[in-house]
mmCIF file of C-alpha atoms and ligand atoms in Angstrom:
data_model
loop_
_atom_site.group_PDB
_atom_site.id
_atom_site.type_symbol
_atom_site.label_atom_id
_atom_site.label_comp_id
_atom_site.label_asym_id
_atom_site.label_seq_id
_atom_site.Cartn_x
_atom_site.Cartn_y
_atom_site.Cartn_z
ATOM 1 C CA UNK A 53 49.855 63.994 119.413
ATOM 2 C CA UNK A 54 52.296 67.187 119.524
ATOM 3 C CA UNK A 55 55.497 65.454 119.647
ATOM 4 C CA UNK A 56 57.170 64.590 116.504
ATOM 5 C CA UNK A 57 60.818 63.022 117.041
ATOM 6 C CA UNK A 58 63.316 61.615 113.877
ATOM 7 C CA UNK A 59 66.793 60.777 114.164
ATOM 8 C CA UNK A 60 69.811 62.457 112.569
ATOM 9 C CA UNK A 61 69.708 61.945 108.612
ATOM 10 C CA UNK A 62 66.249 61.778 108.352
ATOM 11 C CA UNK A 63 65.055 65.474 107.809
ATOM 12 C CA UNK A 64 61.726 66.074 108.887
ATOM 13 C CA UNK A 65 60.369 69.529 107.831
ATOM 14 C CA UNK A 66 59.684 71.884 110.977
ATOM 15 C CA UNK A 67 56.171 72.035 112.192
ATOM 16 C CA UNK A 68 54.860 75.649 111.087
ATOM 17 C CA UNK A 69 52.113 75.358 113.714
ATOM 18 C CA UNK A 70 54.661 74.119 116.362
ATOM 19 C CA UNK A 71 55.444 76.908 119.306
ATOM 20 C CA UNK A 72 58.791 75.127 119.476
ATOM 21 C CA UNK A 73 60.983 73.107 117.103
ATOM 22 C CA UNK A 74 64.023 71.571 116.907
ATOM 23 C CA UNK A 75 65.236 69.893 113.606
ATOM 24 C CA UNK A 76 68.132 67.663 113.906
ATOM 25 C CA UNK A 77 70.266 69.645 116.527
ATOM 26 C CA UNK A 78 73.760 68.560 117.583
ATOM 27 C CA UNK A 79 75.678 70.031 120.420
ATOM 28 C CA UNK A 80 78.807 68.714 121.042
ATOM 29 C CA UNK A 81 81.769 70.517 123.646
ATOM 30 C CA UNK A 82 85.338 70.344 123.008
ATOM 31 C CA UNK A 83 87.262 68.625 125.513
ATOM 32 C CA UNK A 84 91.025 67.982 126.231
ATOM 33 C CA UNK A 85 90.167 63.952 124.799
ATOM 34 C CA UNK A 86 88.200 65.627 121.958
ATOM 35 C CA UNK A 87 84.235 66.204 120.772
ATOM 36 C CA UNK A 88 81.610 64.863 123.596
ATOM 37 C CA UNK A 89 78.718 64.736 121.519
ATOM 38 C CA UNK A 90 75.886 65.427 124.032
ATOM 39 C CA UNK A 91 72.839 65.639 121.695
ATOM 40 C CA UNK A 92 73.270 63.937 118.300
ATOM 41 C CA UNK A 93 70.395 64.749 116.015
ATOM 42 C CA UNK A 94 67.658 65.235 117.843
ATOM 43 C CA UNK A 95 64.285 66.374 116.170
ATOM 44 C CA UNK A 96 61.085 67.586 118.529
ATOM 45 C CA UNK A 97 57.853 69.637 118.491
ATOM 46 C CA UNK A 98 55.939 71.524 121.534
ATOM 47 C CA UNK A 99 52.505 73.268 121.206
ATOM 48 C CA UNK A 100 51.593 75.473 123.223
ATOM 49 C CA UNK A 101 49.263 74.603 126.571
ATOM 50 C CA UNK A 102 51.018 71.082 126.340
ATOM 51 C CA UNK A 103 53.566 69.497 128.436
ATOM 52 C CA UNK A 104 56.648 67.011 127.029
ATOM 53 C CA UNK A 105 58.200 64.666 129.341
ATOM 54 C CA UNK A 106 61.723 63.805 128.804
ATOM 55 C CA UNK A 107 63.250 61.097 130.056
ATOM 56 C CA UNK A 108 66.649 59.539 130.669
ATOM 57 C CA UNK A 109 69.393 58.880 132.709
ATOM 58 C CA UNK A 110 72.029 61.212 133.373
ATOM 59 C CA UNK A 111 74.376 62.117 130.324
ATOM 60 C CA UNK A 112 71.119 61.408 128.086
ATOM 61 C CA UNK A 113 71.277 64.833 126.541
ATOM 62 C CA UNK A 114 68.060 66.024 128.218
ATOM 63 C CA UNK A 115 69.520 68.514 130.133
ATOM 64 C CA UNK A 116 72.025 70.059 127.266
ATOM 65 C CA UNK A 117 69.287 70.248 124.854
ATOM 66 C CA UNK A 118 67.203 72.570 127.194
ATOM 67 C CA UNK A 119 70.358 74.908 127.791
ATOM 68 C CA UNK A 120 70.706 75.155 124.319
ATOM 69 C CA UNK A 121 67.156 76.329 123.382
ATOM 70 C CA UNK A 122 67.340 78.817 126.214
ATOM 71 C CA UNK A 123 70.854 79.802 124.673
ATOM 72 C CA UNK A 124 72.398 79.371 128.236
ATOM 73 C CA UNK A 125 75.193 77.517 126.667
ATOM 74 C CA UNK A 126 79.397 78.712 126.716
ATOM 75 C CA UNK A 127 79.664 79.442 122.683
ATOM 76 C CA UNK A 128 83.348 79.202 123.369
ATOM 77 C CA UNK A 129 83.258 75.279 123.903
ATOM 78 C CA UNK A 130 80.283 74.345 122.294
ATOM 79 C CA UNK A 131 79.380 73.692 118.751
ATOM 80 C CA UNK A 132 75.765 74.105 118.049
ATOM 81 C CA UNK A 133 74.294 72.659 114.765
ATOM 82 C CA UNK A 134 70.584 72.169 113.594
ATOM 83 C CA UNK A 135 67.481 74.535 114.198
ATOM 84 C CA UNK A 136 66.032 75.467 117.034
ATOM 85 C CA UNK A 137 62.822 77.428 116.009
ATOM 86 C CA UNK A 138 60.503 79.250 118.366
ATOM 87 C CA UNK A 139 57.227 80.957 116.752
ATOM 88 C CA UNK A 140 59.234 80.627 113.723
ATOM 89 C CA UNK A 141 62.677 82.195 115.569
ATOM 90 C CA UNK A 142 66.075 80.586 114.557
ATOM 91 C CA UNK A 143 67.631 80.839 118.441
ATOM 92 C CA UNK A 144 70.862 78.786 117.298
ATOM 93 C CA UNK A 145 71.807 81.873 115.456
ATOM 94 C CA UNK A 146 70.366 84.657 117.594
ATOM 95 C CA UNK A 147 72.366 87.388 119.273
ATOM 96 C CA UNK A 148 72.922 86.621 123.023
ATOM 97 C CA UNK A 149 70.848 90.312 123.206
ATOM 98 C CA UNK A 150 67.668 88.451 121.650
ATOM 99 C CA UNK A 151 68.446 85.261 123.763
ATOM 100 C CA UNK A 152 68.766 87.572 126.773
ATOM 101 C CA UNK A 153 65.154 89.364 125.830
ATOM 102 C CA UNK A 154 63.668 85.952 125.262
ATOM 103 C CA UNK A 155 64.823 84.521 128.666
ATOM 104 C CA UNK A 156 62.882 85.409 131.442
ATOM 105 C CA UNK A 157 60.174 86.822 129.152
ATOM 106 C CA UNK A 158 59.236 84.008 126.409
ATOM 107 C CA UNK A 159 60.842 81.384 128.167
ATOM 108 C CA UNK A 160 61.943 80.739 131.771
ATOM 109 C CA UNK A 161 63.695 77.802 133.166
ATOM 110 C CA UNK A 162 62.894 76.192 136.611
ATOM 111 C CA UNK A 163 66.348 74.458 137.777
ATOM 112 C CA UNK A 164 66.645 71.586 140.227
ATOM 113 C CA UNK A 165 68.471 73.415 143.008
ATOM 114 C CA UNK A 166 66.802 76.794 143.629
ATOM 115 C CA UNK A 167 70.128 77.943 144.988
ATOM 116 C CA UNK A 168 71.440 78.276 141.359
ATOM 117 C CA UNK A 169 68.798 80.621 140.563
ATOM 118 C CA UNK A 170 68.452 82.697 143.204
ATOM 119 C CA UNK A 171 71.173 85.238 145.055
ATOM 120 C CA UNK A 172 71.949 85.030 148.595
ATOM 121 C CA UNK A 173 72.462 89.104 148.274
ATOM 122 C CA UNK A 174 68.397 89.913 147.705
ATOM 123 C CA UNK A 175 65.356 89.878 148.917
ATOM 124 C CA UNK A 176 63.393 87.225 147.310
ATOM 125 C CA UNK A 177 60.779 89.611 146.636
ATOM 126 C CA UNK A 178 63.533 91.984 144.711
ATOM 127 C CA UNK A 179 64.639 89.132 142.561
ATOM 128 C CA UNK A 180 60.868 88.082 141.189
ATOM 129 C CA UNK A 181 60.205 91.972 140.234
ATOM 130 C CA UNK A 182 62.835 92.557 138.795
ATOM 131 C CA UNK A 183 62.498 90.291 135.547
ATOM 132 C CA UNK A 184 58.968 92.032 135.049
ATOM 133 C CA UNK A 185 60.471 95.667 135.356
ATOM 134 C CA UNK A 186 63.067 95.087 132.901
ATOM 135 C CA UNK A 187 60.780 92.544 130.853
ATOM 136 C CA UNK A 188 57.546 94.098 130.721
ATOM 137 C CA UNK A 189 58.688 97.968 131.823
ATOM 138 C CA UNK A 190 56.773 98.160 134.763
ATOM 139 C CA UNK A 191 57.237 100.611 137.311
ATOM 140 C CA UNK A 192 58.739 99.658 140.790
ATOM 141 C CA UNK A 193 55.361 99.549 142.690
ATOM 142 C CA UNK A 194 53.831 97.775 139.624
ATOM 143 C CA UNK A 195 56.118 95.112 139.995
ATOM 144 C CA UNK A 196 56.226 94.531 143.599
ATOM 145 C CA UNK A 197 52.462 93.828 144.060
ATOM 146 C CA UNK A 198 52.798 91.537 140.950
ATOM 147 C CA UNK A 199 55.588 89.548 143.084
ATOM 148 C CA UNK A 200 53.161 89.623 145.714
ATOM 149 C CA UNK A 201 50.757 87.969 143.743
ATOM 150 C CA UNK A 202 52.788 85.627 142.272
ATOM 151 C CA UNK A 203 54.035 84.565 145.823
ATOM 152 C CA UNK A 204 50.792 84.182 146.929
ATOM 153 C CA UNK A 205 49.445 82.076 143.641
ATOM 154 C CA UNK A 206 52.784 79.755 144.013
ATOM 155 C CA UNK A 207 51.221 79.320 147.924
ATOM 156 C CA UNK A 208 53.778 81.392 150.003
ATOM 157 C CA UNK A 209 51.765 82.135 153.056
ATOM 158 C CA UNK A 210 51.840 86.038 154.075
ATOM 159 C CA UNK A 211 53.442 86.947 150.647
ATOM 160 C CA UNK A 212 53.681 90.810 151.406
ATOM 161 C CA UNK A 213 56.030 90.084 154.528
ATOM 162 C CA UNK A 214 57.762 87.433 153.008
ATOM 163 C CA UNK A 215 58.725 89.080 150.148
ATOM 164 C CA UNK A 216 61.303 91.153 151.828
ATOM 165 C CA UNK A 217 62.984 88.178 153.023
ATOM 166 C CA UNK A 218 66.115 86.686 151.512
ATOM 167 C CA UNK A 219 66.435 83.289 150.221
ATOM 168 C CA UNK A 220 68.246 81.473 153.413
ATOM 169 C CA UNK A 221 65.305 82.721 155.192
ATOM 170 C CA UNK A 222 62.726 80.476 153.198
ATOM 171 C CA UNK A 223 62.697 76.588 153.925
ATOM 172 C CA UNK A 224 63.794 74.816 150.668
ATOM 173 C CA UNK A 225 60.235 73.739 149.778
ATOM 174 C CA UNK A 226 59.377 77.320 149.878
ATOM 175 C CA UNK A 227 62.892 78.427 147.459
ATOM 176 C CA UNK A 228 61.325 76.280 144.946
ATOM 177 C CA UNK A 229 58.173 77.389 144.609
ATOM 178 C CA UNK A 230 59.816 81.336 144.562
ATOM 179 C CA UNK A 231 61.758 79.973 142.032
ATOM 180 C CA UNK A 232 58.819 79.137 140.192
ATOM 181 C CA UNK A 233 57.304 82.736 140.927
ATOM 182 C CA UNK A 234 60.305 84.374 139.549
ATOM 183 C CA UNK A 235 60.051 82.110 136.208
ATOM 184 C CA UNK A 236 56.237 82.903 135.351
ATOM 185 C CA UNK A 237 56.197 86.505 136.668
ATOM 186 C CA UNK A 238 56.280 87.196 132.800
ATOM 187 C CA UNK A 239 53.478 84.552 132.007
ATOM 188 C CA UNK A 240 56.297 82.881 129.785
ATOM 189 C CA UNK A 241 54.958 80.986 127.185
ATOM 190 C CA UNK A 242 57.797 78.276 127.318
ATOM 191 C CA UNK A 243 58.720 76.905 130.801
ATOM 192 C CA UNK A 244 61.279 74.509 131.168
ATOM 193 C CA UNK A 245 61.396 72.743 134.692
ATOM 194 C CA UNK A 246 64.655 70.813 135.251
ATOM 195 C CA UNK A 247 64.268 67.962 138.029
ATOM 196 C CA UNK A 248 62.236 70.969 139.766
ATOM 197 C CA UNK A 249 60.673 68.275 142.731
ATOM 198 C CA UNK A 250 63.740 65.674 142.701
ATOM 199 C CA UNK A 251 65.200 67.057 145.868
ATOM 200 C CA UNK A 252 61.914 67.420 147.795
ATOM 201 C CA UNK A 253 59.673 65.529 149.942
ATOM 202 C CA UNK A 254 57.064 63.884 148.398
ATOM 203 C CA UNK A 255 54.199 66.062 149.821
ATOM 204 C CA UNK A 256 56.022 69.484 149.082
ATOM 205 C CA UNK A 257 56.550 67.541 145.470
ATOM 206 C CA UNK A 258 53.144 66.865 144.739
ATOM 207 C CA UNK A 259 52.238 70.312 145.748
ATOM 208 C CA UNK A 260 54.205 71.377 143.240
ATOM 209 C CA UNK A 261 53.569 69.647 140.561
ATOM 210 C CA UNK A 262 49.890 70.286 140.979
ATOM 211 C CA UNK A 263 51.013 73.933 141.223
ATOM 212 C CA UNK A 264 52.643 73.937 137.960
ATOM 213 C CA UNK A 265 49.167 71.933 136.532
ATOM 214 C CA UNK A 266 47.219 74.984 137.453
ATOM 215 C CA UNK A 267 49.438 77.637 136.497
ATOM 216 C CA UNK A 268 49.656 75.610 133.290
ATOM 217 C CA UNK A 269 45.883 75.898 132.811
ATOM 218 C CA UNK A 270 45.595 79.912 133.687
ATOM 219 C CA UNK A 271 48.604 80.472 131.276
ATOM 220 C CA UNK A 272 48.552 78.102 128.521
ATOM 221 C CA UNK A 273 52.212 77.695 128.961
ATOM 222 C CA UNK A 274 54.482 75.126 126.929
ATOM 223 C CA UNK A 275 56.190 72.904 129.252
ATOM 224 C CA UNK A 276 59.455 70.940 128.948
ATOM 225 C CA UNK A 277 59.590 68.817 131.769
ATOM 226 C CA UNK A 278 62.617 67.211 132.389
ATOM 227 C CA UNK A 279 63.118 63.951 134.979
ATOM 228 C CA UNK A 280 64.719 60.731 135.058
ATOM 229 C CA UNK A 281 61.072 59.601 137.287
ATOM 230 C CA UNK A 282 58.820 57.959 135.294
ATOM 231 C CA UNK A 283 56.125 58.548 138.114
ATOM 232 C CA UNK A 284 56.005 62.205 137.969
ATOM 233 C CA UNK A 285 56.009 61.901 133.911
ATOM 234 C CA UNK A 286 52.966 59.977 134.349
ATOM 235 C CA UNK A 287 51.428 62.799 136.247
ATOM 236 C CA UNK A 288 52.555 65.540 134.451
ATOM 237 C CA UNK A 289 53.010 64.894 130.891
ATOM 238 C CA UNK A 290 50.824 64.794 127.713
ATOM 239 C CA UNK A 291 53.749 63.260 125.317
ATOM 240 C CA UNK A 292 57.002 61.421 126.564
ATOM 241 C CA UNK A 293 60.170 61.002 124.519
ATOM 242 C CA UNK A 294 62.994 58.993 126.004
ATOM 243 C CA UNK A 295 66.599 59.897 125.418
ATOM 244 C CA UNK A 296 69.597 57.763 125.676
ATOM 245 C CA UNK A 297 72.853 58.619 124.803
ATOM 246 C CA UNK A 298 72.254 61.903 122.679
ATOM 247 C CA UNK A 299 69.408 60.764 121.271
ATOM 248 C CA UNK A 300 65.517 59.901 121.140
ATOM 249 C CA UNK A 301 65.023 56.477 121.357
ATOM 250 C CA UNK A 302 61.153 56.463 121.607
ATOM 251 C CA UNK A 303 58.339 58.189 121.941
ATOM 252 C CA UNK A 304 54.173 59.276 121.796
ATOM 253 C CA UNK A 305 52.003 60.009 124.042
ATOM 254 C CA UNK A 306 52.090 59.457 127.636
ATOM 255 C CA UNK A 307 49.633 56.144 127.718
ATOM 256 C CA UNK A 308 51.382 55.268 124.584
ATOM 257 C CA UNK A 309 54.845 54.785 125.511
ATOM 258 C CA UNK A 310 53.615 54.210 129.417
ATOM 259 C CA UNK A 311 51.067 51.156 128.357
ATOM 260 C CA UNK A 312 52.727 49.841 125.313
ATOM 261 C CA UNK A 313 56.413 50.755 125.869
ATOM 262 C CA UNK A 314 58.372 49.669 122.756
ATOM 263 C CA UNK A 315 61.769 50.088 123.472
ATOM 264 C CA UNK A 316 64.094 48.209 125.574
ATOM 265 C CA UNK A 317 65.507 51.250 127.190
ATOM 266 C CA UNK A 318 62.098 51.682 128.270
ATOM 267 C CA UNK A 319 61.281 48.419 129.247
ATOM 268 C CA UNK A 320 65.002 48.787 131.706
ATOM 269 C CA UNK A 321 63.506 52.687 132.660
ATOM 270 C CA UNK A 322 59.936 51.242 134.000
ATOM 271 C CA UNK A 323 61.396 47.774 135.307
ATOM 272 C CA UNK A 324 63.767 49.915 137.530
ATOM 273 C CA UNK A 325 61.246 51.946 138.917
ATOM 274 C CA UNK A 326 60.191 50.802 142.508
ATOM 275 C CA UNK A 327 56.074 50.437 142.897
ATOM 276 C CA UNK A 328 54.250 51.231 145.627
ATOM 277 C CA UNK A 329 52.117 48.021 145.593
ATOM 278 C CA UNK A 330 55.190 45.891 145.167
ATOM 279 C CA UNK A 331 56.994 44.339 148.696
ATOM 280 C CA UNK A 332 59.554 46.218 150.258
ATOM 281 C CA UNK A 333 61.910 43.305 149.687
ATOM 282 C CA UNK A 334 61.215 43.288 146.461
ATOM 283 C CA UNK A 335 64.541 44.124 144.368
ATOM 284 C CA UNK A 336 64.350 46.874 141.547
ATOM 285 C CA UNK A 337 65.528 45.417 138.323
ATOM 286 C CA UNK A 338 68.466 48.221 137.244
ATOM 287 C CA UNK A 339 69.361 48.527 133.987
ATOM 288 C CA UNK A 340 72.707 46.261 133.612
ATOM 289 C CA UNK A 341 75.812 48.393 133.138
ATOM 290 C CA UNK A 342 75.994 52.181 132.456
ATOM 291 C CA UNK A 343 75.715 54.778 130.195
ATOM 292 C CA UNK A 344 78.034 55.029 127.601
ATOM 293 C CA UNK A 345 80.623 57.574 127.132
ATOM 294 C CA UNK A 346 80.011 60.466 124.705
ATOM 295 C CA UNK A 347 83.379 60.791 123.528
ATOM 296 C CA UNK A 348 83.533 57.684 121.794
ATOM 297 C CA UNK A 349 79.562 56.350 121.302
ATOM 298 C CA UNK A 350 79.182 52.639 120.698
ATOM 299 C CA UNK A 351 78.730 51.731 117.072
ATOM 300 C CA UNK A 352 75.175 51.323 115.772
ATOM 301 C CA UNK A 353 73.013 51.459 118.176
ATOM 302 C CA UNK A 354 74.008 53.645 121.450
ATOM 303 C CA UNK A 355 72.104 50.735 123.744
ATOM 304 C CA UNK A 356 73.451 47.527 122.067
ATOM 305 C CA UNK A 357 76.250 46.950 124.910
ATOM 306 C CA UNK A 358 73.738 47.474 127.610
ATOM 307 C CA UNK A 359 70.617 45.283 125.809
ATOM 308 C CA UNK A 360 69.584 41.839 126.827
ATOM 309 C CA UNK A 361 67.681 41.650 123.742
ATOM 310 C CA UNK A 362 70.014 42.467 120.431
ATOM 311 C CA UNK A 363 70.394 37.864 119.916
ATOM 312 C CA UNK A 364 66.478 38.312 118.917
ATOM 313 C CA UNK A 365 67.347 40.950 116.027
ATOM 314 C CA UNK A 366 69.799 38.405 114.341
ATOM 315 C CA UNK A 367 73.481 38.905 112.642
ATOM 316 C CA UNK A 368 75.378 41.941 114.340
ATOM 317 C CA UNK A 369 72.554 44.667 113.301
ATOM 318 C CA UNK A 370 71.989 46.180 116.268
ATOM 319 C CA UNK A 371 76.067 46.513 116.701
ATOM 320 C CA UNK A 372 76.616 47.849 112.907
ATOM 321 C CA UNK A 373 73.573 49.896 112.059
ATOM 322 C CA UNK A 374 71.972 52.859 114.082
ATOM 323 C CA UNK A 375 68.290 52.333 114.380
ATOM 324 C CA UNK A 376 66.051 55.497 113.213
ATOM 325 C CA UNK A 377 63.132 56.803 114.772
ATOM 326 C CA UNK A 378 60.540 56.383 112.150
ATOM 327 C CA UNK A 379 58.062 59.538 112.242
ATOM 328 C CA UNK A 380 55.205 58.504 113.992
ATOM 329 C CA UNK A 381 54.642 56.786 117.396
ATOM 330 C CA UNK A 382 57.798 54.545 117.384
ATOM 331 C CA UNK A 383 61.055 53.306 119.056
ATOM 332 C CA UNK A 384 64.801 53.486 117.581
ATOM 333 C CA UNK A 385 64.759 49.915 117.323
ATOM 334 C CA UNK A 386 65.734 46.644 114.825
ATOM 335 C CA UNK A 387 63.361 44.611 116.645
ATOM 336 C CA UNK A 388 60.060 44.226 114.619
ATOM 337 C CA UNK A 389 56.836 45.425 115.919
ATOM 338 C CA UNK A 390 55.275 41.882 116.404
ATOM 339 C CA UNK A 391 58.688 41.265 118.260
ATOM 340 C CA UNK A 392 58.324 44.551 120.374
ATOM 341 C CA UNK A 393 54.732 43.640 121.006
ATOM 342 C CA UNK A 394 55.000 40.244 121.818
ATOM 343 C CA UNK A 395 58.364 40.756 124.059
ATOM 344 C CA UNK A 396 56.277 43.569 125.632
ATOM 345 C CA UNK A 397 53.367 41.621 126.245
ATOM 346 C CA UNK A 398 54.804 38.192 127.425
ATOM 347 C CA UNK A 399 58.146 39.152 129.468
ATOM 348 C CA UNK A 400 58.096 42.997 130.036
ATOM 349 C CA UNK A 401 54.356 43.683 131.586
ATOM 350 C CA UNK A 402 54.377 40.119 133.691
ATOM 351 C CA UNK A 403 57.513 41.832 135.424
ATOM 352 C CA UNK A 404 55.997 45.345 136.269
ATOM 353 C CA UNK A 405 52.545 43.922 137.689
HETATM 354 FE FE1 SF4 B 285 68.517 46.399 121.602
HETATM 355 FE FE2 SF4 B 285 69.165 46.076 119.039
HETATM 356 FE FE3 SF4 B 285 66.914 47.339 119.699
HETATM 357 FE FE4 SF4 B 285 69.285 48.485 120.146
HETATM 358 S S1 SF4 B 285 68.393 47.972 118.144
HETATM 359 S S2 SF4 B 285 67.565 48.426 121.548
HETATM 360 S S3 SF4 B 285 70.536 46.701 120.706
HETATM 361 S S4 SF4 B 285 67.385 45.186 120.102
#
C-alpha cells in the first residue's frame, strides 16, 4: 500500500520515502461570488513504479490538484496552501523557473484533448525533440532520432516520415499517443495522464492504456491517473482514492476499495457504471442529484444532501460534523464498519452482480 490519504486537521507527517507528497493542500480561486475551494485538505503519497487512480466526478478536485503539483496554476487567482513535496522538493513555493525545469523533465502531464498540448504551427516531430534539447541538452540530430524512437515505441507506424508531419495530419488516436511521446521523451519520473483515453474508441483506448503499462515497466515511472471510469481504474491502477467535493472520501488499494467499497460515494460511482454482462435495457443507477457547489460546501459532510444512507448514522451527524479519513484503508464516513460492511454486503454487491 503506497497511498496514504487524511483529511484537513489531521496532520499526517510526509512520507520521507514517498517520490511524491502532498500534506493537507488547499487551493481555492477567487471569484466575483468569492473563494471556490477546489481542493480542501487533501493529503496523498506516490512511489515510484506505481500508479494512483483518482476518481470523481467533475468539480471533485482531481483535476486542480494535478495542475497544482505541476505548478500549471494562474498564481494571480489562486491561493495555494499545504505541501506539495517531490523527492523532498517544496513545489508550492518554487520559482516558476524550477517549476518550468521540472515540467517536461521530472514530470510531464498527458491531457485529455491532445489539441491542448500540441501546436497546429509544428511538425509533430519538432515538438517531441524539442523538450529533450532544452531538457537534457541534446544536440539537434540527437534529439530527432530520439523522437523517432519514441514515435515508434508509442506505435506510430513509419515514425521517420511521420515525424515531419503536423498534428492535423495525424488521426486523433494517433495525436494521443504523440502526445504521450512528447511527455516521456525525458523518461519523466512523474506522469500525470488526465482522461488521456476518454475521447477515444475503445480499441485505440485499450491500446493505450496497455501502452502506458509497458512504458510504465521500462521506466519505472510514477503515475497519476486521473478518470471519472471506474473500468479503466481497474485496469490501470495499483491504489484508488476517490474524491468528492475537494476532498478524499476513500481509499486503498485497487481490490480494496473495488471488492469491499466502503463509502457511499463509491457504492453511487460503481452502481452507475454500466456492465458489460448486464442487459442493454438495464437502467444505470445515477447518483441522485449533483455535485455540490464549491463556493458554499454543504455543512459536515460534502455528500450528506446527495446520500440515501445518512437516517442509518442517527441524529443530524452526517449534516453537522465532517467525517475524517482515518489513516489507513478507510472511508470519510459516520457509518460504522459493521454498518459499511453489512450495507456493502447485503444491498450494494446484490445490485452490481
Ligand atoms: Fe452518507 Fe453520512 Fe456517510 Fe456522509 S457521513 S457518506 S452523509 S452516511
Amino acid at each position: 500500500m503506497t497511498t496514504v490519504t487524511k483529511e484537513a486537521g489531521a496532520p499526517v507527517p510526509a512520507d520521507a520515502g514517498a517520490f511524491l507528497s502532498v500534506r493537507d493542500l488547499h487551493v481555492s480561486f477567487a471569484t466575483e461570488d468569492g473563494a471556490v475551494r477546489a481542493v480542501d485538505g487533501l493529503s496523498f503519497d506516490l512511489e515510484r513504479g506505481r500508479t494512483l487512480g483518482i476518481v470523481g466526478e467533475s468539480g471533485s478536485g482531481k483535476s486542480v490538484t494535478n495542475l497544482t503539483v505541476l505548478g500549471l496554476h494562474n498564481p494571480m487567482f489562486t491561493t495555494v496552501e499545504g505541501e506539495i513535496l517531490l523527492e523532498g522538493q517544496e513545489l508550492t513555493t518554487a520559482r516558476e523557473s524550477e517549476l518550468e525545469r521540472l515540467r517536461g523533465n521530472k514530470v510531464a502531464m498527458i491531457f485529455q484533448d491532445p489539441l491542448t498540448a500540441l501546436s497546429p504551427y509544428y511538425t509533430v516531430g519538432r515538438q517531441i525533440a524539442e523538450p529533450y534539447m532544452k531538457h537534457r541538452g541534446a544536440s539537434k540530430k540527437a534529439a530527432w532520432e530520439r523522437t523517432v524512437e519514441m514515435l515508434g515505441k508509442v506505435g506510430i507506424p513509419n515514425p521517420r516520415e511521420r515525424a515531419k508531419d503536423y498534428p492535423h495530419q495525424f488521426s486523433g488516436g494517433m495525436r494521443q499517443r504523440a502526445m504521450i511521446a512528447m511527455a516521456l521523451v525525458c523518461d519523466p519520473d512523474l506522469l500525470i495522464a488526465d482522461e488521456p483515453t476518454t475521447a477515444l474508441d475503445v480499441t485505440v483506448q485499450a491500446q493505450i492504456l496497455d501502452l502506458l503499462k509497458d512504458l510504465q515497466r521500462e521506466f519505472g515511472t510514477a503515475i497519476i491517473f486521473i478518470t471519472h471510469d471506474l473500468g479503466v481504474i481497474a485496469d490501470m491502477a495499483d491504489d484508488i482514492m476517490v474524491m468528492y467535493a475537494g476532498s478524499a472520501v476513500e481509499r486503498g488499494t485497487t481490490e480494496q476499495v473495488l471488492r469491499s467499497p466502503q463509502h457511499p460515494y463509491t457504492w453511487g460511482l460503481l452502481n452507475s457504471m454500466p456492465r458489460l454482462d448486464s442487459d442493454l435495457g438495464t437502467p444505470l443507477a445515477p447518483i441522485p442529484g449533483a455535485p455540490p457547489s464549491l463556493l458554499n460546501p454543504p455543512s459536515g459532510c460534502r455528500f450528506h444532501p446527495r446520500c440515501t444512507f445518512r437516517d442509518r448514522v442517527g441524529g443530524d451527524r452526517c449534516v453537522t460534523e465532517r467525517p475524517l479519513l482515518a489513516p489507513d484503508r478507510a472511508a470519510a464516513c459516520h457509518l460504522t464498519a459493521e454498518q459499511k460492511r453489512s450495507i456493502f454486503v447485503d444491498e450494494i454487491r446484490p445490485r452490481l452482480g
